[in-house]
Amino acid sequence: MTQNPGKPVSPADLRALDIYDFAKSGRQAAGALRVSQMPRMLAEVAADAPDRDTVFTWQGEGSTQPELQNDGTDAPQPYLRLAVHGSLWLMCQRCLQPYSQHLDVDATYRIVATEEEADEFPLDDDEVEVIVGSRQFDLVDLIEEELLLSLPLVPKHNACPEVHESLLPGDAGGEPDESGAQEADDKPNPFAVLGKLKQGGPDGEKH
Ligand SMILES: [Zn+2]
């Protein structure tokens, strides 16, 4: 995407953007959104995150592309390209520590007029998504939606710095002087462990 300072888009404009005009005039816009402006994203942030209100930068670019109509003529149709980059703190499901997750969104949308048109739109191109346009389009909502979709299914470190105590099997401390007989008694029943896993394990704590 090319850089273009363009005219700045105010937060009010972002919530009520004439997306048809944005596309038709080939406008470009860019800005930053804080996680606190996106409640559904904020709900994903780890409770003990060092920074709960990180920033995502976004860029939008409108365009039109000629498409063959039912009457056999070509007509320009509205498109939007959206890129979003940034990081937020999620809770690692392996070690239960917060970690910074980077998210990248780069999506192209064909803008249609109605839900019916969106449902019927032939998607022969996997690279293009379909959205219903509006003269008062909520771009913040679209950005938040795309970020939510780009969240990892199971948030976790690439490599955990340490294993959380609660995930270690049994009592990690132990008593080195215990007799052999007692150690055998302390062995966890494998079926009890299975039952514990079935109850959800670390995922069970998810809201
Ligand atoms: Zn971890």
Coordinates of C-alpha atoms and ligand atoms in Angstrom, one line a residue:
M1 CA 0.0 0.0 0.0
T2 CA 1.4 3.4 -0.9
Q3 CA 1.8 6.1 1.7
N4 CA -0.4 9.1 1.3
P5 CA -0.8 11.7 4.0
G6 CA -4.3 12.6 2.6
K7 CA -6.6 14.4 4.9
P8 CA -6.8 13.0 8.4
V9 CA -9.9 11.0 9.3
S10 CA -11.4 12.1 12.6
P11 CA -12.6 9.5 15.1
A12 CA -16.2 10.5 14.3
D13 CA -15.7 10.0 10.6
L14 CA -14.3 6.5 11.3
R15 CA -17.6 5.5 12.9
A16 CA -19.6 6.9 10.0
L17 CA -17.6 6.8 6.9
D18 CA -19.2 7.2 3.5
I19 CA -17.5 4.0 2.2
Y20 CA -19.0 4.3 -1.3
D21 CA -17.5 7.8 -1.7
F22 CA -14.3 6.6 -0.1
A23 CA -14.0 3.9 -2.7
K24 CA -15.2 5.9 -5.7
S25 CA -12.7 8.8 -5.0
G26 CA -9.9 6.3 -4.4
R27 CA -9.3 7.9 -1.0
Q28 CA -6.6 6.7 1.4
A29 CA -6.6 7.1 5.2
A30 CA -4.5 5.9 8.1
G31 CA -4.6 6.1 11.8
A32 CA -4.1 4.5 15.1
L33 CA -6.6 2.8 17.4
R34 CA -6.1 1.9 21.0
V35 CA -7.3 -1.5 22.4
S36 CA -9.5 0.5 24.8
Q37 CA -11.5 1.8 21.8
M38 CA -12.3 -1.9 20.9
P39 CA -14.2 -3.4 23.8
R40 CA -14.3 -7.0 22.4
M41 CA -10.5 -6.9 21.9
L42 CA -10.0 -5.4 25.4
A43 CA -11.8 -8.4 26.8
E44 CA -9.1 -10.7 25.3
V45 CA -6.2 -8.9 27.0
A46 CA -4.5 -10.8 29.9
A47 CA -5.6 -9.5 33.3
D48 CA -2.1 -9.0 34.5
A49 CA -0.8 -7.5 31.2
P50 CA 2.0 -5.0 31.6
D51 CA 0.1 -2.8 29.1
R52 CA -3.6 -3.3 28.6
D53 CA -4.0 -0.4 26.2
T54 CA -1.7 -1.1 23.3
V55 CA -2.0 0.6 19.9
F56 CA -2.9 -0.8 16.5
T57 CA -2.1 1.2 13.3
W58 CA -4.4 0.9 10.3
Q59 CA -4.4 1.9 6.7
G60 CA -7.4 2.0 4.4
E61 CA -7.5 2.5 0.6
G62 CA -10.6 2.8 -1.6
S63 CA -10.7 1.8 -5.2
T64 CA -13.0 0.7 -8.0
Q65 CA -12.7 -2.2 -10.4
P66 CA -14.8 -2.6 -13.6
E67 CA -17.1 -5.6 -13.4
L68 CA -19.4 -7.1 -16.0
Q69 CA -23.1 -6.3 -15.3
N70 CA -26.2 -8.3 -16.1
D71 CA -26.9 -6.0 -19.0
G72 CA -23.5 -6.8 -20.5
T73 CA -21.8 -3.5 -19.7
D74 CA -18.9 -2.9 -17.5
A75 CA -19.4 -0.7 -14.4
P76 CA -17.0 0.4 -11.7
Q77 CA -17.6 -1.4 -8.4
P78 CA -16.4 -0.3 -5.0
Y79 CA -13.5 -1.9 -3.2
L80 CA -11.8 -1.4 0.1
R81 CA -8.4 -2.6 1.2
L82 CA -7.6 -2.6 4.9
A83 CA -4.3 -3.3 6.7
V84 CA -3.9 -3.4 10.5
H85 CA -0.8 -4.0 12.5
G86 CA 0.0 -4.1 16.2
S87 CA 0.3 -6.2 19.3
L88 CA -1.7 -7.0 22.4
W89 CA -1.1 -8.9 25.6
L90 CA -2.8 -12.3 25.7
M91 CA -2.5 -15.0 28.4
C92 CA -0.4 -17.9 27.3
Q93 CA -2.6 -21.1 27.7
R94 CA 0.6 -23.2 28.4
C95 CA 2.3 -21.2 31.2
L96 CA -0.5 -18.8 32.1
Q97 CA 1.8 -15.8 31.8
P98 CA 1.0 -12.7 29.7
Y99 CA 2.8 -12.4 26.4
S100 CA 2.8 -9.9 23.5
Q101 CA 1.0 -11.3 20.5
H102 CA 1.6 -9.5 17.1
L103 CA -1.4 -9.3 14.8
D104 CA -1.4 -8.5 11.0
V105 CA -4.5 -8.0 8.9
D106 CA -4.4 -7.3 5.2
A107 CA -7.8 -7.7 3.6
T108 CA -9.5 -6.7 0.4
Y109 CA -13.3 -6.2 0.4
R110 CA -15.8 -5.9 -2.4
I111 CA -18.5 -3.6 -1.1
V112 CA -22.0 -4.6 -1.9
A113 CA -25.3 -2.8 -1.1
T114 CA -27.3 -5.4 0.8
E115 CA -27.0 -8.6 2.9
E116 CA -28.8 -10.4 0.1
E117 CA -26.3 -9.3 -2.5
A118 CA -23.5 -10.3 -0.1
D119 CA -25.0 -13.8 0.3
E120 CA -25.3 -14.2 -3.5
F121 CA -22.0 -12.8 -4.4
P122 CA -19.9 -15.3 -6.3
L123 CA -16.7 -15.8 -4.4
D124 CA -14.4 -17.1 -7.0
D125 CA -11.5 -15.3 -5.5
D126 CA -10.3 -16.3 -2.0
E127 CA -8.4 -13.1 -1.6
V128 CA -11.5 -10.9 -1.6
E129 CA -14.1 -10.7 1.1
V130 CA -17.6 -9.2 0.8
I131 CA -18.9 -6.5 3.1
V132 CA -22.2 -4.6 3.0
G133 CA -21.5 -0.9 2.5
S134 CA -23.1 2.1 4.0
R135 CA -23.0 5.9 3.8
Q136 CA -22.2 5.7 7.5
F137 CA -19.9 2.8 7.7
D138 CA -18.3 1.9 11.0
L139 CA -14.7 1.3 10.1
V140 CA -13.6 0.8 13.7
D141 CA -16.1 -2.1 14.0
L142 CA -14.6 -3.7 10.8
I143 CA -11.1 -3.3 12.1
E144 CA -12.0 -4.8 15.5
E145 CA -13.8 -7.7 13.7
E146 CA -10.8 -8.5 11.6
L147 CA -8.4 -8.3 14.6
L148 CA -10.7 -10.7 16.5
L149 CA -10.6 -13.1 13.6
S150 CA -6.8 -13.0 13.5
L151 CA -6.4 -13.9 17.1
P152 CA -4.7 -17.3 17.7
L153 CA -7.2 -20.1 18.6
V154 CA -4.9 -21.1 21.5
P155 CA -2.8 -18.1 22.6
K156 CA 0.7 -19.2 23.7
H157 CA 4.3 -18.3 23.7
N158 CA 6.5 -19.7 20.9
A159 CA 8.7 -20.9 23.8
C160 CA 7.5 -20.4 27.3
P161 CA 10.0 -18.7 29.6
E162 CA 9.1 -21.1 32.5
V163 CA 6.4 -23.7 33.3
H164 CA 3.8 -22.5 35.7
E165 CA 3.7 -24.4 39.0
S166 CA 0.0 -25.3 38.6
L167 CA 0.8 -27.2 35.4
L168 CA 3.5 -29.4 36.9
P169 CA 2.3 -32.9 37.6
G170 CA 1.9 -33.6 41.4
D171 CA 3.9 -32.0 44.1
A172 CA 7.1 -30.8 42.4
G173 CA 8.9 -30.3 45.8
G174 CA 8.6 -33.9 47.2
E175 CA 10.5 -35.5 50.0
P176 CA 13.7 -37.1 48.9
D177 CA 14.0 -39.1 52.1
E178 CA 10.7 -40.9 51.8
S179 CA 10.7 -44.7 51.8
G180 CA 10.0 -46.6 48.5
A181 CA 6.7 -47.9 49.8
Q182 CA 5.4 -44.4 50.5
E183 CA 6.4 -43.2 47.0
A184 CA 4.4 -46.0 45.5
D185 CA 1.4 -44.9 47.5
D186 CA 1.8 -41.3 46.4
K187 CA 1.6 -42.3 42.7
P188 CA -1.4 -40.5 41.2
N189 CA -4.2 -42.7 39.9
P190 CA -4.0 -42.4 36.1
F191 CA -7.8 -42.3 35.8
A192 CA -8.0 -39.5 38.3
V193 CA -5.5 -37.5 36.2
L194 CA -7.6 -38.2 33.1
G195 CA -10.7 -37.0 34.9
K196 CA -8.9 -33.8 35.8
L197 CA -7.9 -33.2 32.1
K198 CA -11.5 -33.8 31.0
Q199 CA -12.6 -31.0 33.3
G200 CA -10.9 -28.6 31.0
G201 CA -7.4 -28.2 32.4
P202 CA -5.9 -24.7 31.8
D203 CA -8.6 -23.9 29.3
G204 CA -11.2 -24.3 32.0
E205 CA -10.2 -21.0 33.5
K206 CA -11.1 -19.1 30.3
H207 CA -14.0 -16.7 30.7
Ligands
ZN1 ZN 3.9 -19.5 27.8

